[in-house]
PDB file of C-alpha atoms in Angstrom:
ATOM      1  CA  UNK F   1       0.000   0.000   0.000  1.00 37.00           C
ATOM      2  CA  UNK F   2       1.263   3.480  -0.824  1.00 37.00           C
ATOM      3  CA  UNK F   3       2.154   5.537   2.270  1.00 37.00           C
ATOM      4  CA  UNK F   4      -0.105   8.379   3.196  1.00 38.00           C
ATOM      5  CA  UNK F   5       0.871  12.009   3.479  1.00 38.00           C
ATOM      6  CA  UNK F   6      -0.754  15.046   5.047  1.00 39.00           C
ATOM      7  CA  UNK F   7      -3.698  16.495   3.174  1.00 38.00           C
ATOM      8  CA  UNK F   8      -2.672  18.443   0.111  1.00 41.00           C
ATOM      9  CA  UNK F   9       0.788  16.860  -0.219  1.00 41.00           C
ATOM     10  CA  UNK F  10       1.958  14.217  -2.638  1.00 45.00           C
ATOM     11  CA  UNK F  11       2.425  10.616  -1.456  1.00 43.00           C
ATOM     12  CA  UNK F  12       5.870   9.217  -0.863  1.00 49.00           C
ATOM     13  CA  UNK F  13       6.961   6.844  -3.611  1.00 57.00           C
ATOM     14  CA  UNK F  14      10.712   6.395  -3.319  1.00 60.00           C
ATOM     15  CA  UNK F  15      10.646   3.142  -5.298  1.00 66.00           C
ATOM     16  CA  UNK F  16       8.881   4.624  -8.291  1.00 77.00           C
ATOM     17  CA  UNK F  17      11.141   4.664 -11.340  1.00 79.00           C
ATOM     18  CA  UNK F  18      13.884   2.661  -9.615  1.00 83.00           C
ATOM     19  CA  UNK F  19      13.803  -0.117 -12.226  1.00 86.00           C
ATOM     20  CA  UNK F  20      14.110   2.302 -15.155  1.00 89.00           C
ATOM     21  CA  UNK F  21      16.895   4.171 -13.397  1.00 90.00           C
ATOM     22  CA  UNK F  22      18.737   0.922 -12.717  1.00 91.00           C
ATOM     23  CA  UNK F  23      18.475  -0.156 -16.368  1.00 92.00           C
ATOM     24  CA  UNK F  24      19.753   3.240 -17.521  1.00 94.00           C
ATOM     25  CA  UNK F  25      22.658   2.958 -15.078  1.00 93.00           C
ATOM     26  CA  UNK F  26      23.643  -0.517 -16.296  1.00 95.00           C
ATOM     27  CA  UNK F  27      23.463   0.634 -19.924  1.00 95.00           C
ATOM     28  CA  UNK F  28      25.550   3.738 -19.221  1.00 95.00           C
ATOM     29  CA  UNK F  29      28.141   1.734 -17.282  1.00 95.00           C
ATOM     30  CA  UNK F  30      28.397  -0.818 -20.108  1.00 95.00           C
ATOM     31  CA  UNK F  31      28.835   1.943 -22.681  1.00 95.00           C
ATOM     32  CA  UNK F  32      31.446   3.687 -20.527  1.00 93.00           C
ATOM     33  CA  UNK F  33      33.457   0.484 -20.086  1.00 94.00           C
ATOM     34  CA  UNK F  34      33.306  -0.205 -23.823  1.00 94.00           C
ATOM     35  CA  UNK F  35      34.599   3.281 -24.585  1.00 92.00           C
ATOM     36  CA  UNK F  36      37.327   3.070 -21.931  1.00 91.00           C
ATOM     37  CA  UNK F  37      38.753  -0.246 -23.143  1.00 92.00           C
ATOM     38  CA  UNK F  38      38.014  -0.230 -26.856  1.00 89.00           C
ATOM     39  CA  UNK F  39      37.690   3.395 -28.001  1.00 88.00           C
ATOM     40  CA  UNK F  40      39.814   5.726 -25.902  1.00 84.00           C
ATOM     41  CA  UNK F  41      43.472   5.623 -27.020  1.00 85.00           C
ATOM     42  CA  UNK F  42      46.333   4.748 -24.707  1.00 83.00           C
ATOM     43  CA  UNK F  43      48.045   7.726 -23.138  1.00 78.00           C
ATOM     44  CA  UNK F  44      51.583   8.227 -24.476  1.00 76.00           C
ATOM     45  CA  UNK F  45      53.383   8.359 -21.110  1.00 79.00           C
ATOM     46  CA  UNK F  46      51.312   6.222 -18.726  1.00 80.00           C
ATOM     47  CA  UNK F  47      49.831   3.735 -21.171  1.00 80.00           C
ATOM     48  CA  UNK F  48      47.094   1.462 -19.857  1.00 82.00           C
ATOM     49  CA  UNK F  49      47.420   2.835 -16.301  1.00 83.00           C
ATOM     50  CA  UNK F  50      45.911   6.136 -17.431  1.00 84.00           C
ATOM     51  CA  UNK F  51      42.541   4.429 -17.959  1.00 89.00           C
ATOM     52  CA  UNK F  52      41.949   4.560 -14.204  1.00 90.00           C
ATOM     53  CA  UNK F  53      41.451   8.263 -14.834  1.00 90.00           C
ATOM     54  CA  UNK F  54      37.973   7.480 -16.232  1.00 92.00           C
ATOM     55  CA  UNK F  55      36.965   6.073 -12.843  1.00 92.00           C
ATOM     56  CA  UNK F  56      38.964   8.215 -10.437  1.00 92.00           C
ATOM     57  CA  UNK F  57      37.990  11.668 -11.679  1.00 91.00           C
ATOM     58  CA  UNK F  58      34.233  10.984 -12.131  1.00 94.00           C
ATOM     59  CA  UNK F  59      34.115   9.469  -8.631  1.00 95.00           C
ATOM     60  CA  UNK F  60      35.729  12.604  -7.218  1.00 92.00           C
ATOM     61  CA  UNK F  61      33.412  14.979  -9.091  1.00 93.00           C
ATOM     62  CA  UNK F  62      30.252  13.087  -8.138  1.00 95.00           C
ATOM     63  CA  UNK F  63      31.343  12.810  -4.490  1.00 94.00           C
ATOM     64  CA  UNK F  64      32.032  16.537  -4.194  1.00 93.00           C
ATOM     65  CA  UNK F  65      28.782  17.429  -5.957  1.00 94.00           C
ATOM     66  CA  UNK F  66      26.969  15.040  -3.617  1.00 94.00           C
ATOM     67  CA  UNK F  67      28.308  16.876  -0.590  1.00 94.00           C
ATOM     68  CA  UNK F  68      26.981  20.154  -2.012  1.00 94.00           C
ATOM     69  CA  UNK F  69      23.596  18.581  -2.791  1.00 94.00           C
ATOM     70  CA  UNK F  70      23.458  17.260   0.772  1.00 93.00           C
ATOM     71  CA  UNK F  71      23.960  20.835   2.018  1.00 93.00           C
ATOM     72  CA  UNK F  72      21.131  22.105  -0.193  1.00 94.00           C
ATOM     73  CA  UNK F  73      18.820  19.387   1.124  1.00 93.00           C
ATOM     74  CA  UNK F  74      19.815  20.333   4.674  1.00 92.00           C
ATOM     75  CA  UNK F  75      18.872  23.960   3.949  1.00 93.00           C
ATOM     76  CA  UNK F  76      15.465  22.763   2.806  1.00 91.00           C
ATOM     77  CA  UNK F  77      15.117  20.790   6.042  1.00 90.00           C
ATOM     78  CA  UNK F  78      15.819  23.867   8.152  1.00 89.00           C
ATOM     79  CA  UNK F  79      13.365  25.900   6.080  1.00 90.00           C
ATOM     80  CA  UNK F  80      10.482  23.442   6.254  1.00 87.00           C
ATOM     81  CA  UNK F  81      11.287  21.375   9.377  1.00 84.00           C
ATOM     82  CA  UNK F  82      10.221  18.393   7.275  1.00 84.00           C
ATOM     83  CA  UNK F  83      12.212  15.321   8.440  1.00 81.00           C
ATOM     84  CA  UNK F  84      12.104  13.863   4.924  1.00 85.00           C
ATOM     85  CA  UNK F  85      14.678  16.429   3.820  1.00 89.00           C
ATOM     86  CA  UNK F  86      16.922  15.363   6.697  1.00 86.00           C
ATOM     87  CA  UNK F  87      16.661  11.771   5.508  1.00 87.00           C
ATOM     88  CA  UNK F  88      17.519  12.727   1.930  1.00 90.00           C
ATOM     89  CA  UNK F  89      20.449  14.850   3.049  1.00 91.00           C
ATOM     90  CA  UNK F  90      21.768  11.984   5.172  1.00 90.00           C
ATOM     91  CA  UNK F  91      21.517   9.447   2.352  1.00 92.00           C
ATOM     92  CA  UNK F  92      23.208  11.721  -0.207  1.00 94.00           C
ATOM     93  CA  UNK F  93      26.089  12.541   2.145  1.00 93.00           C
ATOM     94  CA  UNK F  94      26.429   8.894   3.157  1.00 92.00           C
ATOM     95  CA  UNK F  95      26.670   7.830  -0.498  1.00 94.00           C
ATOM     96  CA  UNK F  96      29.113  10.660  -1.246  1.00 94.00           C
ATOM     97  CA  UNK F  97      31.376   9.364   1.510  1.00 94.00           C
ATOM     98  CA  UNK F  98      31.404   5.926  -0.133  1.00 94.00           C
ATOM     99  CA  UNK F  99      32.296   7.464  -3.475  1.00 95.00           C
ATOM    100  CA  UNK F 100      34.985   9.545  -1.756  1.00 94.00           C
ATOM    101  CA  UNK F 101      36.563   6.348  -0.407  1.00 94.00           C
ATOM    102  CA  UNK F 102      36.609   5.000  -3.964  1.00 94.00           C
ATOM    103  CA  UNK F 103      38.252   8.226  -5.098  1.00 93.00           C
ATOM    104  CA  UNK F 104      41.019   7.935  -2.524  1.00 93.00           C
ATOM    105  CA  UNK F 105      41.649   4.261  -3.352  1.00 93.00           C
ATOM    106  CA  UNK F 106      41.808   4.769  -7.123  1.00 92.00           C
ATOM    107  CA  UNK F 107      43.874   7.921  -6.629  1.00 89.00           C
ATOM    108  CA  UNK F 108      46.413   6.051  -4.539  1.00 89.00           C
ATOM    109  CA  UNK F 109      46.676   3.283  -7.149  1.00 90.00           C
ATOM    110  CA  UNK F 110      47.185   5.865  -9.878  1.00 88.00           C
ATOM    111  CA  UNK F 111      49.778   7.718  -7.803  1.00 85.00           C
ATOM    112  CA  UNK F 112      51.710   4.528  -7.125  1.00 86.00           C
ATOM    113  CA  UNK F 113      51.826   3.661 -10.805  1.00 85.00           C
ATOM    114  CA  UNK F 114      52.659   7.178 -11.975  1.00 82.00           C
ATOM    115  CA  UNK F 115      54.842   8.618  -9.226  1.00 82.00           C
ATOM    116  CA  UNK F 116      56.056   5.491  -7.443  1.00 83.00           C
ATOM    117  CA  UNK F 117      54.362   6.563  -4.187  1.00 85.00           C
ATOM    118  CA  UNK F 118      50.961   5.793  -2.748  1.00 87.00           C
ATOM    119  CA  UNK F 119      50.546   9.377  -1.574  1.00 86.00           C
ATOM    120  CA  UNK F 120      52.156  12.738  -2.342  1.00 83.00           C
ATOM    121  CA  UNK F 121      51.586  15.288   0.417  1.00 84.00           C
ATOM    122  CA  UNK F 122      52.824  18.172  -1.721  1.00 78.00           C
ATOM    123  CA  UNK F 123      50.014  17.671  -4.255  1.00 79.00           C
ATOM    124  CA  UNK F 124      47.203  20.126  -3.384  1.00 80.00           C
ATOM    125  CA  UNK F 125      44.422  18.170  -5.090  1.00 82.00           C
ATOM    126  CA  UNK F 126      45.091  15.018  -3.082  1.00 84.00           C
ATOM    127  CA  UNK F 127      45.486  16.769   0.255  1.00 85.00           C
ATOM    128  CA  UNK F 128      42.437  19.013  -0.191  1.00 86.00           C
ATOM    129  CA  UNK F 129      40.226  16.064  -1.077  1.00 89.00           C
ATOM    130  CA  UNK F 130      41.487  14.160   1.968  1.00 91.00           C
ATOM    131  CA  UNK F 131      40.600  17.144   4.162  1.00 89.00           C
ATOM    132  CA  UNK F 132      37.061  17.212   2.763  1.00 90.00           C
ATOM    133  CA  UNK F 133      36.730  13.468   3.303  1.00 92.00           C
ATOM    134  CA  UNK F 134      37.916  13.646   6.921  1.00 91.00           C
ATOM    135  CA  UNK F 135      35.551  16.551   7.543  1.00 90.00           C
ATOM    136  CA  UNK F 136      32.544  14.576   6.355  1.00 91.00           C
ATOM    137  CA  UNK F 137      33.714  11.425   8.119  1.00 90.00           C
ATOM    138  CA  UNK F 138      32.532  13.105  11.342  1.00 89.00           C
ATOM    139  CA  UNK F 139      28.994  13.587   9.976  1.00 88.00           C
ATOM    140  CA  UNK F 140      27.602  10.144  10.750  1.00 82.00           C
ATOM    141  CA  UNK F 141      28.967   9.991  14.331  1.00 84.00           C
ATOM    142  CA  UNK F 142      27.043  13.211  14.894  1.00 80.00           C
ATOM    143  CA  UNK F 143      23.866  11.154  14.603  1.00 75.00           C
ATOM    144  CA  UNK F 144      25.039   9.037  17.547  1.00 74.00           C
ATOM    145  CA  UNK F 145      26.157  11.918  19.723  1.00 81.00           C
ATOM    146  CA  UNK F 146      22.818  13.712  20.287  1.00 79.00           C
ATOM    147  CA  UNK F 147      19.901  12.123  22.123  1.00 76.00           C
ATOM    148  CA  UNK F 148      17.070  14.448  21.144  1.00 78.00           C
ATOM    149  CA  UNK F 149      15.868  13.669  17.587  1.00 75.00           C
ATOM    150  CA  UNK F 150      14.946  17.256  16.711  1.00 82.00           C
ATOM    151  CA  UNK F 151      18.241  18.668  17.930  1.00 83.00           C
ATOM    152  CA  UNK F 152      20.042  15.825  16.205  1.00 83.00           C
ATOM    153  CA  UNK F 153      18.533  16.575  12.785  1.00 84.00           C
ATOM    154  CA  UNK F 154      18.972  20.331  13.269  1.00 87.00           C
ATOM    155  CA  UNK F 155      22.638  20.090  14.242  1.00 87.00           C
ATOM    156  CA  UNK F 156      23.316  17.613  11.446  1.00 87.00           C
ATOM    157  CA  UNK F 157      21.732  20.029   8.964  1.00 89.00           C
ATOM    158  CA  UNK F 158      23.871  22.908  10.202  1.00 91.00           C
ATOM    159  CA  UNK F 159      26.974  20.733   9.907  1.00 90.00           C
ATOM    160  CA  UNK F 160      26.027  19.652   6.382  1.00 89.00           C
ATOM    161  CA  UNK F 161      25.494  23.267   5.299  1.00 92.00           C
ATOM    162  CA  UNK F 162      28.763  24.480   6.806  1.00 89.00           C
ATOM    163  CA  UNK F 163      30.777  21.624   5.344  1.00 89.00           C
ATOM    164  CA  UNK F 164      28.979  21.973   2.019  1.00 88.00           C
ATOM    165  CA  UNK F 165      30.018  25.620   1.789  1.00 87.00           C
ATOM    166  CA  UNK F 166      33.621  24.550   2.357  1.00 87.00           C
ATOM    167  CA  UNK F 167      33.616  22.222  -0.678  1.00 89.00           C
ATOM    168  CA  UNK F 168      33.412  24.877  -3.457  1.00 86.00           C
ATOM    169  CA  UNK F 169      35.772  27.154  -1.532  1.00 84.00           C
ATOM    170  CA  UNK F 170      38.270  24.314  -1.327  1.00 81.00           C
ATOM    171  CA  UNK F 171      37.858  23.571  -5.047  1.00 78.00           C
ATOM    172  CA  UNK F 172      38.458  27.198  -6.007  1.00 80.00           C
ATOM    173  CA  UNK F 173      41.550  27.377  -3.788  1.00 76.00           C
ATOM    174  CA  UNK F 174      43.028  24.321  -5.484  1.00 74.00           C
ATOM    175  CA  UNK F 175      42.248  25.692  -8.950  1.00 72.00           C
ATOM    176  CA  UNK F 176      44.085  28.893  -8.064  1.00 71.00           C
ATOM    177  CA  UNK F 177      47.121  26.961  -6.863  1.00 65.00           C
ATOM    178  CA  UNK F 178      50.208  27.210  -9.039  1.00 52.00           C
ATOM    179  CA  UNK F 179      51.471  23.644  -8.495  1.00 50.00           C
ATOM    180  CA  UNK F 180      49.560  21.146 -10.644  1.00 51.00           C
ATOM    181  CA  UNK F 181      50.351  17.488 -11.026  1.00 49.00           C
ATOM    182  CA  UNK F 182      46.810  16.600 -12.067  1.00 55.00           C
ATOM    183  CA  UNK F 183      45.697  17.267 -15.647  1.00 53.00           C
ATOM    184  CA  UNK F 184      42.999  19.885 -16.105  1.00 54.00           C
ATOM    185  CA  UNK F 185      39.910  18.048 -17.265  1.00 54.00           C
ATOM    186  CA  UNK F 186      37.356  20.840 -16.977  1.00 55.00           C
ATOM    187  CA  UNK F 187      37.955  24.326 -18.282  1.00 53.00           C
ATOM    188  CA  UNK F 188      39.580  26.118 -21.180  1.00 50.00           C
ATOM    189  CA  UNK F 189      43.017  24.586 -20.466  1.00 48.00           C
ATOM    190  CA  UNK F 190      41.890  20.982 -20.803  1.00 58.00           C
ATOM    191  CA  UNK F 191      44.352  18.992 -22.902  1.00 70.00           C
ATOM    192  CA  UNK F 192      42.213  15.879 -23.520  1.00 76.00           C
ATOM    193  CA  UNK F 193      41.837  14.673 -27.113  1.00 82.00           C
ATOM    194  CA  UNK F 194      38.282  14.455 -28.436  1.00 85.00           C
ATOM    195  CA  UNK F 195      38.067  10.667 -28.020  1.00 86.00           C
ATOM    196  CA  UNK F 196      39.282  10.847 -24.417  1.00 88.00           C
ATOM    197  CA  UNK F 197      36.954  13.753 -23.644  1.00 88.00           C
ATOM    198  CA  UNK F 198      33.949  11.825 -24.977  1.00 91.00           C
ATOM    199  CA  UNK F 199      34.895   8.757 -22.948  1.00 91.00           C
ATOM    200  CA  UNK F 200      35.303  10.904 -19.847  1.00 92.00           C
ATOM    201  CA  UNK F 201      31.871  12.540 -20.271  1.00 93.00           C
ATOM    202  CA  UNK F 202      30.167   9.169 -20.714  1.00 94.00           C
ATOM    203  CA  UNK F 203      32.026   7.792 -17.680  1.00 94.00           C
ATOM    204  CA  UNK F 204      30.974  10.804 -15.633  1.00 95.00           C
ATOM    205  CA  UNK F 205      27.352  10.300 -16.670  1.00 96.00           C
ATOM    206  CA  UNK F 206      27.533   6.603 -15.766  1.00 96.00           C
ATOM    207  CA  UNK F 207      28.978   7.323 -12.320  1.00 95.00           C
ATOM    208  CA  UNK F 208      26.364  10.032 -11.710  1.00 96.00           C
ATOM    209  CA  UNK F 209      23.580   7.606 -12.652  1.00 96.00           C
ATOM    210  CA  UNK F 210      25.093   4.994 -10.335  1.00 95.00           C
ATOM    211  CA  UNK F 211      25.115   7.534  -7.517  1.00 95.00           C
ATOM    212  CA  UNK F 212      21.455   8.456  -8.125  1.00 94.00           C
ATOM    213  CA  UNK F 213      20.420   4.801  -8.324  1.00 93.00           C
ATOM    214  CA  UNK F 214      22.146   3.863  -5.073  1.00 93.00           C
ATOM    215  CA  UNK F 215      20.647   6.873  -3.271  1.00 92.00           C
ATOM    216  CA  UNK F 216      17.161   6.020  -4.525  1.00 90.00           C
ATOM    217  CA  UNK F 217      17.617   2.380  -3.575  1.00 91.00           C
ATOM    218  CA  UNK F 218      18.718   3.310  -0.043  1.00 89.00           C
ATOM    219  CA  UNK F 219      15.783   5.673   0.413  1.00 87.00           C
ATOM    220  CA  UNK F 220      13.388   3.011  -0.857  1.00 87.00           C
ATOM    221  CA  UNK F 221      14.864   0.363   1.432  1.00 86.00           C
ATOM    222  CA  UNK F 222      14.613   2.589   4.514  1.00 82.00           C
ATOM    223  CA  UNK F 223      11.061   3.549   3.655  1.00 79.00           C
ATOM    224  CA  UNK F 224      10.038  -0.096   3.201  1.00 81.00           C
ATOM    225  CA  UNK F 225      11.752  -1.038   6.463  1.00 82.00           C
ATOM    226  CA  UNK F 226       9.831   1.686   8.292  1.00 76.00           C
ATOM    227  CA  UNK F 227       6.525   0.459   6.887  1.00 81.00           C
ATOM    228  CA  UNK F 228       7.404  -3.092   7.938  1.00 85.00           C
ATOM    229  CA  UNK F 229       8.082  -1.937  11.497  1.00 80.00           C
ATOM    230  CA  UNK F 230       4.752  -0.096  11.517  1.00 79.00           C
ATOM    231  CA  UNK F 231       2.979  -3.258  10.353  1.00 85.00           C
ATOM    232  CA  UNK F 232       4.671  -5.362  13.017  1.00 84.00           C
ATOM    233  CA  UNK F 233       3.648  -2.895  15.730  1.00 82.00           C
ATOM    234  CA  UNK F 234       0.065  -2.953  14.505  1.00 84.00           C
ATOM    235  CA  UNK F 235      -0.058  -6.749  14.397  1.00 86.00           C
ATOM    236  CA  UNK F 236       1.479  -6.916  17.860  1.00 81.00           C
ATOM    237  CA  UNK F 237      -1.021  -4.417  19.207  1.00 74.00           C
ATOM    238  CA  UNK F 238       1.740  -2.005  20.092  1.00 58.00           C
ATOM    239  CA  UNK F 239       0.717   0.981  17.994  1.00 48.00           C
ATOM    240  CA  UNK F 240       1.912   3.385  20.678  1.00 51.00           C
ATOM    241  CA  UNK F 241       5.484   2.176  20.410  1.00 50.00           C
ATOM    242  CA  UNK F 242       7.812   4.697  18.827  1.00 52.00           C
ATOM    243  CA  UNK F 243      11.111   2.892  19.059  1.00 52.00           C
ATOM    244  CA  UNK F 244      12.625   0.289  16.766  1.00 48.00           C
ATOM    245  CA  UNK F 245      15.136  -2.361  17.721  1.00 48.00           C
ATOM    246  CA  UNK F 246      18.574  -2.820  16.283  1.00 49.00           C
ATOM    247  CA  UNK F 247      18.566   0.441  14.384  1.00 50.00           C
ATOM    248  CA  UNK F 248      21.497   2.308  12.918  1.00 52.00           C
ATOM    249  CA  UNK F 249      22.391   5.979  13.065  1.00 55.00           C
ATOM    250  CA  UNK F 250      20.325   6.612   9.946  1.00 59.00           C
ATOM    251  CA  UNK F 251      17.199   8.792  10.180  1.00 64.00           C
ATOM    252  CA  UNK F 252      14.152   6.545   9.903  1.00 57.00           C
ATOM    253  CA  UNK F 253      10.362   6.610   9.932  1.00 53.00           C
ATOM    254  CA  UNK F 254       9.249   6.120  13.491  1.00 50.00           C
ATOM    255  CA  UNK F 255       5.497   6.610  13.855  1.00 40.00           C
ATOM    256  CA  UNK F 256       2.679   4.932  12.016  1.00 37.00           C
ATOM    257  CA  UNK F 257      -0.940   5.737  11.458  1.00 40.00           C
ATOM    258  CA  UNK F 258      -3.587   3.247  10.509  1.00 39.00           C
ATOM    259  CA  UNK F 259      -6.623   3.255   8.292  1.00 40.00           C
ATOM    260  CA  UNK F 260      -9.159   0.713   7.214  1.00 41.00           C
ATOM    261  CA  UNK F 261      -6.910  -0.468   4.394  1.00 43.00           C
ATOM    262  CA  UNK F 262      -3.945  -1.237   6.587  1.00 44.00           C
ATOM    263  CA  UNK F 263      -0.883   0.399   8.153  1.00 44.00           C
ATOM    264  CA  UNK F 264       0.478   3.521   6.578  1.00 43.00           C
ATOM    265  CA  UNK F 265       3.317   5.827   7.458  1.00 44.00           C
ATOM    266  CA  UNK F 266       2.880   9.546   7.825  1.00 44.00           C
ATOM    267  CA  UNK F 267       5.073  11.788   5.700  1.00 42.00           C
ATOM    268  CA  UNK F 268       6.022  13.785   8.775  1.00 44.00           C
ATOM    269  CA  UNK F 269       7.282  10.766  10.696  1.00 49.00           C
ATOM    270  CA  UNK F 270      10.920  10.843   9.548  1.00 50.00           C
ATOM    271  CA  UNK F 271      12.758  10.893  12.866  1.00 51.00           C
ATOM    272  CA  UNK F 272      16.513  10.627  13.359  1.00 51.00           C
ATOM    273  CA  UNK F 273      17.677   7.816  15.647  1.00 49.00           C
ATOM    274  CA  UNK F 274      19.163   8.113  19.095  1.00 47.00           C
ATOM    275  CA  UNK F 275      21.738   6.142  20.949  1.00 45.00           C
ATOM    276  CA  UNK F 276      18.992   4.773  23.189  1.00 45.00           C
ATOM    277  CA  UNK F 277      17.448   2.996  20.209  1.00 44.00           C
ATOM    278  CA  UNK F 278      20.670   1.105  19.632  1.00 42.00           C
ATOM    279  CA  UNK F 279      20.722  -0.546  23.022  1.00 41.00           C
TER     280      UNK F 279
END
């Protein structure tokens, strides 16, 4: 059954369009891989190793953009006090962190093959991205540290906005730096041949679609899990219960309402977890 929402608002349907999005993602990934291995030429200096560029750079771009999107969603949460925006902001930032880990891993592999070292501390792009990653690594523990759900979501939103504002500032600072070991991919000074540029754009699109698909899947899974908990409470005759068992630090749907057709979940029942719920 489709979850209910307050009068005048649209129903939640996080799973709608997930299959089409997944198919588009698989097709884009297949096309990107075909272009990377069979169309894009080998780079003169690095040879086959350079092909990791088509994974590393799109991962970095999508991760940084995800952090900014998470900040925008957090702004919307503070404006409306709607917990759904807090959930969306959490999921986007969580997925961006995963992509950031992939960026650091592929970057280290590329650095080892190109420079003979796993890490170069004098390279501003590497160090600045690591700083952003470490900054956002403290975001999820914030959801454990505060007991009150409203304060928890509010403080997390403020953190997401502050950190999100740091991302473009950090990017601009690196672009203005005079020491560059990374090639310029975006901008008027890009030195990519047409075939490499096309492969890069397709790879970036594929990674962006993968990011969107994973975010939508996570939102759908959390929504379904919340409805299942509401159904279990109703069947157990414990409709007044507001706490789940074995929950994570992820914001979840807590309260349920019922109607003649069965259990439904209110759109305003997104509530961040507390440490008490983990015990």
